[in-house]
Structures are given as C-alpha cells and as structure tokens.
Coordinates of C-alpha atoms and ligand atoms in Angstrom, one line a residue:
M270 CA -24.1 -85.4 35.0
G271 CA -25.7 -82.0 35.1
I272 CA -25.6 -79.5 32.3
D273 CA -24.0 -76.1 32.8
S274 CA -22.9 -75.0 29.3
I275 CA -24.5 -75.0 25.9
I276 CA -22.9 -74.2 22.5
I277 CA -25.3 -73.0 19.8
I278 CA -24.3 -73.0 16.1
G279 CA -25.9 -70.2 14.2
A280 CA -27.5 -66.9 15.2
G281 CA -30.5 -67.1 12.9
V282 CA -33.8 -66.8 14.6
A283 CA -33.7 -70.4 15.8
G284 CA -30.2 -70.0 17.3
L285 CA -31.0 -66.7 18.9
S286 CA -34.2 -68.1 20.4
A287 CA -32.4 -71.1 21.9
G288 CA -29.8 -68.7 23.3
C289 CA -32.4 -66.5 24.9
Y290 CA -34.4 -69.4 26.5
A291 CA -31.2 -71.1 27.6
R292 CA -30.2 -67.8 29.4
M293 CA -33.7 -67.5 30.9
N294 CA -33.0 -70.9 32.5
G295 CA -29.5 -70.1 33.8
Y296 CA -27.3 -71.9 31.2
D297 CA -23.9 -70.6 30.2
T298 CA -24.3 -70.2 26.5
T299 CA -22.0 -69.5 23.5
I300 CA -23.6 -68.8 20.1
F301 CA -21.1 -69.2 17.2
E302 CA -22.2 -67.4 14.0
M303 CA -20.1 -67.4 10.8
H304 CA -21.5 -64.1 9.6
D305 CA -21.0 -60.7 11.2
K306 CA -24.6 -60.0 12.0
P307 CA -27.6 -61.8 13.5
G308 CA -30.7 -63.2 11.7
G309 CA -29.5 -65.7 9.1
V310 CA -32.0 -65.4 6.2
C311 CA -34.1 -63.1 8.3
T312 CA -32.2 -60.1 7.2
S313 CA -32.2 -56.8 5.2
W314 CA -29.4 -54.7 3.8
T315 CA -29.0 -51.0 3.0
R316 CA -27.6 -49.6 -0.2
E317 CA -27.3 -45.8 -0.8
G318 CA -30.3 -44.9 1.3
Y319 CA -32.6 -47.8 0.4
T320 CA -33.1 -50.8 2.6
F321 CA -33.9 -54.1 0.8
D322 CA -35.6 -56.7 2.8
G323 CA -34.9 -60.4 2.3
C324 CA -37.5 -62.0 4.5
I325 CA -40.6 -61.0 6.4
H326 CA -43.8 -60.4 4.5
W327 CA -46.0 -61.8 7.2
L328 CA -45.3 -62.8 10.7
V329 CA -47.6 -65.2 12.5
G330 CA -48.1 -64.0 16.1
S331 CA -48.0 -60.3 15.3
R332 CA -51.3 -59.6 17.1
P333 CA -50.5 -58.7 20.7
D334 CA -53.2 -60.9 22.2
S335 CA -52.7 -63.9 20.0
E336 CA -51.4 -67.2 21.5
Y337 CA -48.3 -67.2 19.4
N338 CA -47.4 -63.6 20.3
R339 CA -46.2 -64.8 23.7
I340 CA -43.0 -66.2 22.1
W341 CA -42.3 -63.0 20.4
R342 CA -42.8 -61.1 23.7
E343 CA -40.5 -63.5 25.5
L344 CA -37.9 -62.9 22.8
G345 CA -38.4 -59.1 22.8
A346 CA -39.0 -59.3 19.1
L347 CA -42.0 -57.0 18.6
Q348 CA -42.2 -54.7 21.6
G349 CA -42.7 -51.1 20.5
R350 CA -42.9 -52.1 16.8
T351 CA -45.7 -50.9 14.5
I352 CA -47.4 -53.7 12.7
V353 CA -48.9 -53.3 9.2
D354 CA -51.9 -55.6 8.5
H355 CA -52.5 -55.4 4.7
E356 CA -55.9 -55.4 3.2
E357 CA -54.6 -57.5 0.4
F358 CA -52.2 -60.4 0.7
C359 CA -51.4 -60.4 -3.0
R360 CA -52.8 -59.8 -6.4
V361 CA -52.5 -62.0 -9.5
E362 CA -53.3 -60.4 -12.8
G363 CA -54.2 -62.1 -16.1
E364 CA -54.6 -60.9 -19.6
G365 CA -57.1 -58.2 -20.4
G366 CA -57.0 -56.5 -17.0
K367 CA -58.5 -59.4 -15.0
A368 CA -57.2 -59.6 -11.4
L369 CA -57.5 -62.1 -8.6
V370 CA -57.1 -60.2 -5.3
I371 CA -56.5 -62.2 -2.2
Y372 CA -58.1 -60.0 0.3
T373 CA -57.1 -60.7 3.9
D374 CA -60.7 -60.3 5.1
A375 CA -62.2 -63.7 4.3
D376 CA -65.7 -62.4 3.6
R377 CA -64.4 -59.8 1.1
L378 CA -62.2 -62.6 -0.5
G379 CA -65.3 -64.8 -0.8
A380 CA -67.4 -62.1 -2.4
H381 CA -64.6 -61.3 -4.8
L382 CA -64.1 -65.0 -5.8
K383 CA -67.8 -65.5 -6.3
Q384 CA -67.8 -62.5 -8.6
L385 CA -65.0 -63.9 -10.7
S386 CA -66.5 -67.4 -10.8
P387 CA -70.2 -67.5 -9.9
R388 CA -70.5 -71.1 -10.7
D389 CA -68.1 -72.0 -7.9
S390 CA -70.1 -69.9 -5.3
A391 CA -70.9 -72.9 -3.0
L392 CA -67.3 -73.9 -2.9
F393 CA -66.1 -70.4 -2.0
D394 CA -68.8 -70.2 0.7
R395 CA -67.4 -73.4 2.2
M396 CA -63.9 -72.1 1.9
V397 CA -64.7 -68.8 3.7
C398 CA -66.4 -70.8 6.5
D399 CA -63.3 -73.0 6.8
I400 CA -60.9 -70.0 6.8
K401 CA -62.9 -68.6 9.8
A402 CA -62.9 -71.9 11.6
L403 CA -59.2 -72.2 11.2
T404 CA -58.6 -68.9 13.0
A405 CA -59.4 -71.0 16.1
M406 CA -56.3 -73.2 15.5
P407 CA -54.6 -73.5 18.9
A408 CA -50.9 -72.6 19.2
A409 CA -48.6 -75.6 19.6
P410 CA -49.0 -77.6 22.8
E411 CA -47.0 -76.4 25.8
N412 CA -44.7 -79.5 25.6
P413 CA -42.3 -80.2 22.8
P414 CA -43.1 -83.4 20.8
E415 CA -40.4 -85.3 22.6
L416 CA -42.1 -84.7 25.9
R417 CA -45.7 -85.0 24.8
R418 CA -47.9 -87.6 26.6
P419 CA -51.2 -89.0 25.3
L420 CA -52.9 -86.8 27.8
D421 CA -51.6 -83.7 26.1
G422 CA -53.4 -84.7 22.9
L423 CA -56.6 -85.3 24.9
K424 CA -56.3 -81.8 26.5
M425 CA -56.1 -80.2 23.0
L426 CA -59.1 -82.2 21.7
P427 CA -61.9 -79.8 22.5
G428 CA -60.0 -76.9 20.8
M429 CA -59.3 -79.1 17.8
L430 CA -62.9 -80.3 17.3
P431 CA -64.1 -77.3 15.3
L432 CA -61.1 -77.9 13.0
A433 CA -62.0 -81.4 12.2
G434 CA -64.3 -80.4 9.2
P435 CA -61.7 -78.2 7.5
F436 CA -59.0 -80.7 8.0
M437 CA -61.0 -83.6 6.6
R438 CA -62.2 -81.5 3.6
W439 CA -58.8 -80.1 2.5
R440 CA -56.3 -82.7 3.8
G441 CA -54.1 -84.1 1.0
K442 CA -55.4 -81.6 -1.6
S443 CA -53.0 -79.2 -3.3
I444 CA -53.6 -75.7 -4.4
Q445 CA -52.9 -76.9 -7.9
E446 CA -55.7 -79.5 -7.7
F447 CA -58.1 -76.9 -6.2
G448 CA -57.3 -74.5 -9.0
A449 CA -57.8 -77.1 -11.7
G450 CA -61.3 -77.8 -10.4
L451 CA -62.5 -74.2 -10.7
S452 CA -65.0 -73.3 -13.5
D453 CA -63.5 -70.0 -14.5
E454 CA -60.6 -70.2 -16.8
F455 CA -58.8 -67.1 -15.4
L456 CA -59.1 -68.3 -11.8
R457 CA -58.0 -71.8 -12.8
D458 CA -54.7 -70.3 -13.9
A459 CA -54.5 -67.5 -11.3
F460 CA -55.4 -69.2 -8.0
P461 CA -52.4 -71.6 -7.8
R462 CA -50.1 -68.7 -8.5
V463 CA -50.8 -67.3 -5.1
F464 CA -48.3 -69.9 -3.7
E465 CA -46.1 -70.7 -6.7
V466 CA -44.5 -73.9 -5.5
P467 CA -45.3 -77.4 -6.6
D468 CA -47.9 -79.5 -4.7
F469 CA -48.6 -76.7 -2.1
P470 CA -51.2 -78.0 0.4
M471 CA -54.5 -76.2 0.2
L472 CA -54.7 -76.5 4.0
A473 CA -51.5 -74.5 4.4
A474 CA -53.0 -71.8 2.0
L475 CA -56.2 -71.7 4.1
M476 CA -54.2 -71.5 7.4
T477 CA -52.3 -68.5 5.9
F478 CA -55.6 -66.8 5.0
A479 CA -57.0 -67.6 8.5
W480 CA -54.0 -65.9 10.2
M481 CA -54.5 -62.9 7.8
H482 CA -58.2 -62.8 8.5
A483 CA -57.5 -62.8 12.3
R484 CA -55.0 -59.9 11.8
D485 CA -52.3 -62.2 13.3
A486 CA -49.9 -62.2 10.4
G487 CA -48.8 -58.6 10.0
Y488 CA -45.5 -57.0 8.9
P489 CA -43.3 -55.4 11.6
V490 CA -42.2 -52.0 10.4
G491 CA -38.4 -51.7 10.4
G492 CA -38.0 -55.0 8.5
S493 CA -36.2 -58.2 9.0
L494 CA -32.8 -57.2 10.2
E495 CA -34.3 -54.9 12.9
F496 CA -36.5 -57.9 13.9
S497 CA -33.5 -60.1 14.3
R498 CA -31.5 -57.4 16.1
A499 CA -34.3 -57.0 18.6
I500 CA -33.9 -60.7 19.5
E501 CA -30.2 -60.3 19.7
R502 CA -30.7 -57.3 22.1
R503 CA -32.8 -59.6 24.3
Y504 CA -29.9 -62.1 24.3
L505 CA -27.5 -59.3 25.2
D506 CA -29.8 -58.2 28.0
L507 CA -29.7 -61.8 29.3
G508 CA -26.0 -61.4 29.7
R509 CA -24.3 -62.8 26.6
A510 CA -23.1 -61.6 23.2
V511 CA -23.0 -63.6 19.9
S512 CA -19.6 -64.7 18.8
Y513 CA -19.5 -63.5 15.2
K514 CA -17.2 -64.5 12.3
S515 CA -16.9 -67.9 14.0
R516 CA -17.6 -70.6 11.5
V517 CA -18.0 -74.0 13.0
E518 CA -16.1 -76.5 11.0
K519 CA -16.7 -79.7 13.1
I520 CA -18.8 -80.8 15.9
L521 CA -16.6 -82.7 18.4
A522 CA -17.9 -86.1 19.6
E523 CA -16.4 -88.4 22.2
G524 CA -17.8 -91.7 23.4
G525 CA -21.1 -91.1 21.6
R526 CA -21.6 -87.7 23.1
A527 CA -21.2 -84.2 21.6
V528 CA -18.6 -82.3 23.6
G529 CA -18.0 -79.1 21.7
V530 CA -17.0 -77.6 18.3
M531 CA -14.0 -76.8 16.3
L532 CA -14.0 -73.5 14.5
A533 CA -12.6 -72.7 11.1
D534 CA -9.6 -71.1 12.8
G535 CA -8.8 -74.5 14.4
S536 CA -9.8 -73.4 17.9
E537 CA -11.7 -75.9 20.0
H538 CA -14.5 -75.0 22.4
R539 CA -16.2 -77.4 24.8
A540 CA -19.6 -77.5 26.4
D541 CA -22.0 -80.0 28.0
V542 CA -24.5 -79.8 25.1
V543 CA -24.3 -78.7 21.5
V544 CA -27.3 -77.4 19.6
S545 CA -27.0 -76.8 15.9
A546 CA -29.3 -74.1 14.5
A547 CA -27.4 -74.1 11.2
D548 CA -28.3 -75.7 7.9
G549 CA -29.3 -79.3 8.5
H550 CA -27.4 -80.9 5.6
S551 CA -24.1 -79.3 6.5
T552 CA -24.6 -80.1 10.2
I553 CA -25.2 -83.8 9.6
F554 CA -23.0 -84.5 6.6
D555 CA -20.1 -82.0 7.0
M556 CA -19.8 -81.0 10.6
L557 CA -20.5 -84.5 11.8
D558 CA -19.2 -86.3 8.6
G559 CA -22.4 -88.3 8.3
R560 CA -21.4 -90.5 11.2
F561 CA -24.8 -90.2 13.1
T562 CA -27.7 -90.9 10.8
D563 CA -30.3 -93.5 10.1
P564 CA -32.5 -94.3 7.1
E565 CA -35.2 -91.9 8.2
I566 CA -32.8 -89.0 8.5
R567 CA -31.0 -89.8 5.3
G568 CA -34.5 -90.1 3.7
Y569 CA -35.3 -86.5 4.5
Y570 CA -32.3 -85.3 2.5
A571 CA -32.7 -87.8 -0.3
T572 CA -36.4 -87.5 -1.0
F573 CA -37.9 -84.3 0.4
P574 CA -38.2 -81.6 -2.2
L575 CA -36.4 -78.3 -1.4
F576 CA -37.7 -74.8 -1.8
P577 CA -36.6 -73.8 -5.2
A578 CA -33.5 -71.6 -5.2
I579 CA -34.3 -67.9 -5.9
M580 CA -32.7 -64.7 -7.0
Q581 CA -33.7 -61.5 -5.3
V582 CA -33.5 -58.4 -7.6
S583 CA -33.9 -55.3 -5.5
L584 CA -34.3 -51.9 -6.9
G585 CA -34.2 -48.4 -5.3
V586 CA -36.5 -46.2 -7.4
D587 CA -37.1 -42.4 -7.5
A588 CA -40.8 -42.9 -7.8
D589 CA -43.6 -43.4 -5.3
F590 CA -45.3 -46.8 -5.6
S591 CA -47.5 -46.4 -2.5
D592 CA -50.7 -46.3 -4.6
E593 CA -49.8 -49.6 -6.3
P594 CA -50.7 -53.0 -4.8
H595 CA -47.9 -54.0 -2.5
M596 CA -47.5 -57.4 -4.2
V597 CA -48.6 -57.9 -7.8
N598 CA -47.9 -60.8 -10.1
F599 CA -48.5 -60.0 -13.8
P600 CA -47.9 -61.5 -17.2
L601 CA -45.2 -60.0 -19.4
K602 CA -45.8 -58.6 -22.9
K603 CA -42.3 -59.6 -23.7
P604 CA -41.1 -62.7 -21.8
F605 CA -37.3 -62.8 -21.0
L606 CA -34.6 -65.4 -20.5
A607 CA -32.3 -65.3 -17.5
A608 CA -29.8 -67.9 -16.4
G609 CA -31.3 -70.3 -18.9
K610 CA -34.8 -70.0 -17.7
A611 CA -37.7 -68.3 -19.4
Y612 CA -40.0 -65.9 -17.5
D613 CA -43.4 -64.9 -18.8
R614 CA -44.5 -63.3 -15.5
I615 CA -42.9 -61.5 -12.6
A616 CA -44.2 -60.4 -9.2
I617 CA -43.2 -57.0 -7.9
Q618 CA -43.3 -56.1 -4.2
H619 CA -42.9 -52.6 -2.8
Y620 CA -42.3 -51.6 0.8
C621 CA -43.9 -48.1 0.7
Y622 CA -45.9 -49.1 3.8
D623 CA -42.6 -49.1 5.8
P624 CA -41.1 -45.6 5.8
T625 CA -37.8 -47.0 7.0
M626 CA -37.1 -48.7 3.6
A627 CA -36.7 -45.7 1.3
P628 CA -36.3 -42.0 1.4
E629 CA -39.6 -40.1 1.3
G630 CA -41.3 -40.2 -2.1
K631 CA -39.1 -43.1 -3.3
S632 CA -39.6 -46.8 -3.2
A633 CA -37.7 -50.0 -2.5
L634 CA -38.9 -52.8 -4.9
V635 CA -38.2 -56.5 -4.8
V636 CA -38.6 -59.1 -7.5
Y637 CA -38.0 -62.8 -6.7
L638 CA -37.1 -65.2 -9.6
E639 CA -36.8 -68.9 -9.3
S640 CA -33.3 -69.8 -10.7
D641 CA -31.0 -72.8 -10.9
F642 CA -28.6 -73.2 -8.0
D643 CA -25.9 -75.2 -9.9
Y644 CA -25.8 -72.7 -12.7
W645 CA -25.0 -69.8 -10.3
K646 CA -22.7 -71.8 -8.1
A647 CA -20.6 -72.7 -11.1
L648 CA -20.8 -69.2 -12.6
R649 CA -19.6 -67.6 -9.4
K650 CA -16.1 -69.1 -9.9
D651 CA -15.7 -66.6 -12.8
R652 CA -16.4 -63.3 -11.0
K653 CA -16.5 -61.2 -14.2
R654 CA -19.1 -63.4 -15.8
Y655 CA -21.1 -63.7 -12.6
K656 CA -21.3 -60.0 -12.2
A657 CA -22.2 -59.5 -15.9
E658 CA -24.9 -62.1 -15.7
K659 CA -26.4 -60.5 -12.6
E660 CA -26.4 -57.2 -14.5
E661 CA -28.2 -58.8 -17.4
V662 CA -30.9 -60.2 -15.1
A663 CA -31.4 -56.9 -13.4
A664 CA -31.7 -55.2 -16.9
A665 CA -34.3 -57.7 -18.0
V666 CA -36.3 -57.2 -14.8
I667 CA -36.2 -53.4 -15.2
A668 CA -37.3 -53.7 -18.8
A669 CA -40.2 -55.9 -17.6
I670 CA -41.3 -53.4 -15.0
A671 CA -40.9 -50.6 -17.5
S672 CA -43.5 -52.3 -19.8
R673 CA -46.0 -51.6 -17.0
H674 CA -44.7 -48.3 -15.6
R675 CA -43.7 -45.9 -18.3
G676 CA -40.3 -44.2 -17.7
F677 CA -39.4 -46.6 -15.0
A678 CA -35.9 -47.4 -16.2
G679 CA -34.8 -43.8 -15.9
K680 CA -35.9 -43.7 -12.2
V681 CA -33.9 -46.7 -11.0
E682 CA -31.2 -45.3 -8.7
V683 CA -29.9 -48.5 -7.0
V684 CA -29.7 -52.1 -8.2
D685 CA -28.8 -55.1 -6.1
V686 CA -29.0 -58.8 -7.1
A687 CA -28.7 -61.8 -4.8
T688 CA -28.4 -65.2 -6.5
P689 CA -28.9 -68.7 -5.1
A690 CA -25.1 -68.8 -4.6
T691 CA -25.5 -65.7 -2.3
Y692 CA -28.0 -67.5 -0.1
E693 CA -25.6 -70.4 0.3
R694 CA -22.6 -68.2 0.9
Y695 CA -24.2 -66.0 3.5
T696 CA -26.3 -68.5 5.4
G697 CA -24.9 -72.0 4.5
N698 CA -28.4 -73.1 3.5
W699 CA -28.1 -76.2 1.4
R700 CA -28.4 -75.7 -2.4
G701 CA -29.5 -72.1 -1.7
S702 CA -32.9 -73.3 -0.4
F703 CA -34.1 -70.3 1.4
E704 CA -36.7 -72.1 3.6
G705 CA -35.4 -75.6 3.7
F706 CA -37.7 -78.4 2.7
L707 CA -40.8 -77.6 0.7
I708 CA -44.1 -78.0 2.3
T709 CA -46.1 -80.4 0.1
T710 CA -49.2 -82.6 0.7
R711 CA -46.6 -85.3 1.6
T712 CA -44.2 -83.4 3.9
S713 CA -46.9 -81.3 5.6
K714 CA -47.5 -84.1 8.2
Y715 CA -44.0 -83.4 9.6
M716 CA -45.1 -80.0 10.6
L717 CA -47.3 -81.5 13.3
K718 CA -45.4 -84.7 13.9
G719 CA -42.0 -83.1 13.9
M720 CA -38.8 -84.4 12.3
K721 CA -36.0 -86.1 14.3
R722 CA -34.1 -83.4 16.2
E723 CA -31.6 -85.8 17.8
L724 CA -29.2 -88.1 15.9
P725 CA -28.8 -91.8 16.6
G726 CA -25.7 -92.6 18.6
L727 CA -25.0 -89.0 19.6
E728 CA -26.1 -87.8 23.0
R729 CA -26.3 -84.2 24.2
F730 CA -26.7 -83.0 20.7
Y731 CA -29.8 -81.4 19.2
M732 CA -30.8 -79.8 15.9
I733 CA -33.3 -76.9 15.5
G734 CA -34.4 -74.4 12.8
Q735 CA -36.0 -74.4 9.4
W736 CA -34.6 -77.7 8.2
L737 CA -36.5 -79.5 11.0
S738 CA -39.9 -78.3 9.8
P739 CA -41.0 -78.4 6.2
G740 CA -42.1 -75.0 5.0
G741 CA -39.7 -73.2 7.3
G742 CA -40.8 -69.9 8.7
L743 CA -40.0 -67.7 11.6
P744 CA -42.5 -69.1 14.1
P745 CA -41.2 -72.7 13.9
A746 CA -37.6 -71.4 14.1
A747 CA -38.4 -69.4 17.3
Q748 CA -40.5 -72.2 18.7
H749 CA -37.8 -74.8 18.2
G750 CA -35.4 -72.7 20.3
R751 CA -37.9 -72.7 23.1
E752 CA -38.8 -76.3 22.8
I753 CA -35.2 -77.6 22.8
I754 CA -34.3 -75.7 25.9
Q755 CA -37.5 -77.0 27.6
L756 CA -36.4 -80.5 26.6
I757 CA -32.8 -79.9 27.9
C758 CA -34.2 -78.5 31.2
T759 CA -36.5 -81.5 31.7
R760 CA -33.7 -84.0 31.1
D761 CA -31.4 -81.9 33.3
G762 CA -34.0 -81.8 36.2
R763 CA -34.6 -78.1 35.9
T764 CA -38.0 -76.5 35.9
F765 CA -38.3 -74.6 32.5
T766 CA -39.0 -71.0 33.1
T767 CA -39.6 -68.1 30.8
S768 CA -40.0 -64.3 31.2
E769 CA -41.0 -61.5 29.0
A770 CA -38.6 -58.8 27.8
Ligands
LIG33 C1 -37.2 -64.5 0.8 C2 -37.7 -65.0 2.1 C3 -39.0 -64.7 2.6 C4 -39.4 -65.2 3.8 N1 -40.6 -64.8 4.2 C5 -41.0 -65.2 5.5 C6 -42.2 -64.6 6.0 O1 -42.9 -63.8 5.5 N2 -42.6 -65.1 7.2 C7 -41.9 -66.1 7.9 O2 -42.4 -66.5 9.0 N3 -40.8 -66.6 7.4 C8 -40.3 -66.2 6.2 N4 -39.2 -66.7 5.6 C9 -38.6 -67.8 6.3 C10 -37.8 -67.5 7.5 O3 -37.0 -66.4 7.3 C11 -36.8 -68.7 7.8 O4 -37.5 -69.9 7.8 C12 -36.2 -68.5 9.2 O5 -35.6 -67.3 9.4 C13 -35.1 -69.6 9.4 O6 -34.4 -69.4 10.5 P1 -33.3 -70.4 11.0 O7 -32.6 -69.8 12.2 O8 -33.8 -71.8 11.1 O9 -32.2 -70.5 9.8 P2 -31.2 -69.5 9.2 O10 -31.8 -68.1 9.1 O11 -30.7 -70.1 7.9 O12 -30.0 -69.4 10.2 C14 -28.9 -70.2 10.2 C15 -27.7 -69.5 10.8 O13 -26.7 -70.4 11.0 C16 -25.5 -69.7 10.5 N5 -24.5 -70.8 10.2 C17 -24.7 -71.7 9.2 N6 -23.6 -72.6 9.2 C18 -22.8 -72.2 10.2 C19 -21.6 -72.6 10.6 N7 -20.9 -73.7 10.1 N8 -21.0 -71.9 11.7 C20 -21.6 -70.9 12.2 N9 -22.8 -70.4 11.8 C21 -23.4 -71.0 10.8 C22 -25.9 -68.9 9.3 O14 -25.0 -67.9 9.0 C23 -27.3 -68.4 9.8 O15 -27.1 -67.2 10.5 C24 -38.7 -66.1 4.5 C25 -37.4 -66.4 4.0 C26 -36.9 -65.9 2.9 C27 -35.5 -66.2 2.5

C-alpha cells in the first residue's frame, strides 16, 4: 500500500526538518506540536527588551560552502543570516589570574597551550595536527544507516583515510583522562572544564575544535528562535502550517502498524505513517505504553547516562559586556549553595556580539548551573516555594558575578530563571535532559552506528531527534528528518528529492 500522509509529533528542529523534506517529496503532512511556537529546545524568549537565548552557541554547517551547510540551505535556516565566528570558543580561569583560552584557530590554540605547559609541547603539536586533519571529516553518507550498503562504506574510505591516525590516537580517551596526563597543574584542572560533563570523549572535543578552526561552527545572529522560525517558514512555503497546542497523548496502533495519534483533547487523527520527533522516553513508554520495545531499546533508557539537568539564569544588565570574553568560567571567592548543590565556579556567557539580544549599550547574560531534576520537579508543586527558590538562586548568581564586576547588582534590570522542571514542562524532554543521552566514550559509537529508529512489532512508525543520537545537537536533528523521509521514500518507491529554499 502506498503512502500519502505522514503525521509528525513535535515541531523541534527534527520534526520541522522531517516536515519540510516530506513536503519536498509530495507527502501530505501534519505536525502536531504541544507548545505554541516552533523549535523545541532550540528557542529564545524576550523579557522587557532583552532576548535570552536557550540554545545555539555554535552551529555546525554555518560556513556557506561546507558539506553540512547544504541541509541548512534546503531547510532555509540560514539564508540572509549573519554568522559570527568567534576567535575564542571559551575561557577557563584559575586562581591568580591564570587563564586557559580555547582559541578557535588551532595554531593559536597550540601556541597558547605550549606556553602554559611547555613540557607537553609534543603532545600539543600532535593535537593541533589532528585538529587540522579532522577538518576533512566528510559529512554523513548520502544514504541513511538503514539503507547503507557495504559499497557506501568503501566509497567513503579514501576520504576517511587521513582521519585514521586521529581516530586511533584519541579513540576511547576522555577529556578527563587527557587532562589528568598533563604536566601543568593549572591545565590539569582547567582543560576538562572546557566540556564539563563526565567521560566526555576527547575525539568529540577535537572534532568541535576542528569545526571551529574550519570556521564551520559559527553563531547565527538573531538567535535560536529566529533560526527555528526560519525552518518553520520553509515548511509554510512548502504549503503546510504546524498544528500548535496539540499535545499527542497516544500513538494509535492497529494490527502491528501505526495508524495515527490521539491528542490530549481526545481527537483522533489518522495517517499512513507516524514519525515521532518528540522525547524518546515518552514516545516509547507513554504514547505507546511500552508495548513495542526490545532489550536493546530498553537498554538505552536503562543504562545510557543523560545530560545533567540544568538551570538557566538569564540576566538583562544595563552595562556593556562587549569587551569581556563571551564565555568565561571562573572560580568564586565565595562559593554558594543552590538547590542543595554547592557551586565554587560559574561560567558567564554574554551575547553582545548579537545586537538583537539587548538594547544598545546593555547586555543579555546567561549562566547555566547543573541542578537536580527531582528536587525541582517536587518543588514546583508548591508554587510559592518554587518561585522563592528561583529568586534565591538568581540572587546567588548575581552576587557571584558582582564579586568580579563591581556594582553589577545595581545594574541588573531583568531576571529570568528556568529550572530542570521548565525544560520538561516546555519540551517534554525526559528528566529535563536538555540534549538527551550524554555522549561518552561508551555511547559515542552510536553517533556513527545510529540507534534503532524503528520499534519491533510496529510498522510504519519511526523515531527521530536528539534522543536517537547521543550528544544531541541541531545537525543530527535536522539530518534525522532528512534521512527518515529518504527512508520512507525508498520504501514507498519514490525517488527522494530535495530543493533549496
Ligand atoms: C542550553 C542548550 C544549548 C545547546 N547548544 C547547542 C549548540 O550550540 N549547537 C547545537 O547544535 N545544539 C545545541 N543544543 C542542542 C540542540 O538544541 C538539540 O539537540 C536539538 O534542538 C534537539 O531537537 P529535537 O527536535 O530533537 O528535540 P526538541 O527540541 O526537544 O523537540 C521536541 C519537540 O517535540 C514537542 N513534543 C514533545 N512531546 C510532545 C507531544 N506529546 N505532543 C506534541 N509535541 C510534543 C516538544 O514541545 C518539542 O517542540 C543545545 C541545547 C540546549 C538546551
């Protein structure tokens, strides 16, 4: 039976992407989104003249001639957008004025690291060479993993050969292990703080530095919601609008086949195929009641670590931070306690390089704090205490910044605090994990190999989005949308076609 109609759950970047590619291939699509705007976690919000961004710091594929940029062009995501390529990725300060600066230029980074720790010079030379080699990493193969044949791997082989050395050298090594092996005491502590999550693969760090070095991981001016809205406009131009405030409660299955969805208002909607671009856990265990799983799929959710839940403290400040590093992590003279967790450092980010984020001469600042999901989820039941605790956290963050910037507290005009419970409430992401499964030395292999996007015993149903690729990120989300429609087209006997916006 041929396929005419596709229901997509969620208008995050993965769902919007699937919607656009499905329309490019002539399918009748409906995207159900529980929120009232597009983007999912790729969003920003405006408060009293300040815009606070909740997502994009760097976007792989931002360089117009890069391989990955093609997907963004097809989705109309970046056309006409100014891209900012930072000179510094981030800065980590220690006691006594020492600073590790992750320059985006690999040679500059190498020279700086050698200055900080001359005894590790040979190691840093090797690292710089490998960062440059990794810039040649080819984009994903033309075919999705489900359609790849051994010949596809062979075709990629010549492009992969220069990468064999870096892959062999860094595979299985975490940034924490790398840091621990350095001679300089300050660097030993500072280097792993560049990616402050446990067991972060060194190879993923070097890939990030490679994209930065290649000027292919810039920031699109206008921020995350504008980015998502641009993809939504592409979907509109392709003849469909997102159905907002439409929460999918259940995925309907009949005779081992997905046939549609039931919304929270009880209405039922049928289609030939259902694609869930929503949170993976709620899709499998709530919308489908856990009826279609196997040990491998259950294993993902039982054993893969999640990105730690975070709070986002956003501040609108009547002060110009443009001369400050745009992302600086520094030790606090006076550690503070918030939601039962002690913080002896914070990282401040400002967005002064994007004039749309704050009135002239003022600054939008963001501080992320790792925080306990269960704590906030329980606290939210008592609205008064929840609000009071958020205010306490904001006050502690303001005091911490004031210890570095004299008079800061008096210049704060707007305060906004999002907790792990906010992430769950707004986007459905399981346990408030903002990017799904953590990328670690163990889970990183699934980035290449892919996770199961189809469920056993359920035909005509697919899953896409950040929960299907450890480490999350916008490029995999968009790519999933493309790949799944390519897969559907192939199975439906259609030639997959794309066009640029
Ligand atoms: C703080 C932060 C910084 C980040 N920085 C970067 C960065 O610099 N570069 C980068 O590439 N990536 C970054 N990311 C990651 C990136 O934003 C995500 O991985 C990506 O946007 C995930 O897209 P998605 O469509 O898979 O999921 P989501 O954005 O979670 O979208 C899922 C959508 O489904 C909807 N939904 C859920 N359940 C239902 C339901 N039952 N019914 C209807 N709709 C439903 C949700 O409302 C949501 O809109 C960052 C993320 C965060 C939070």
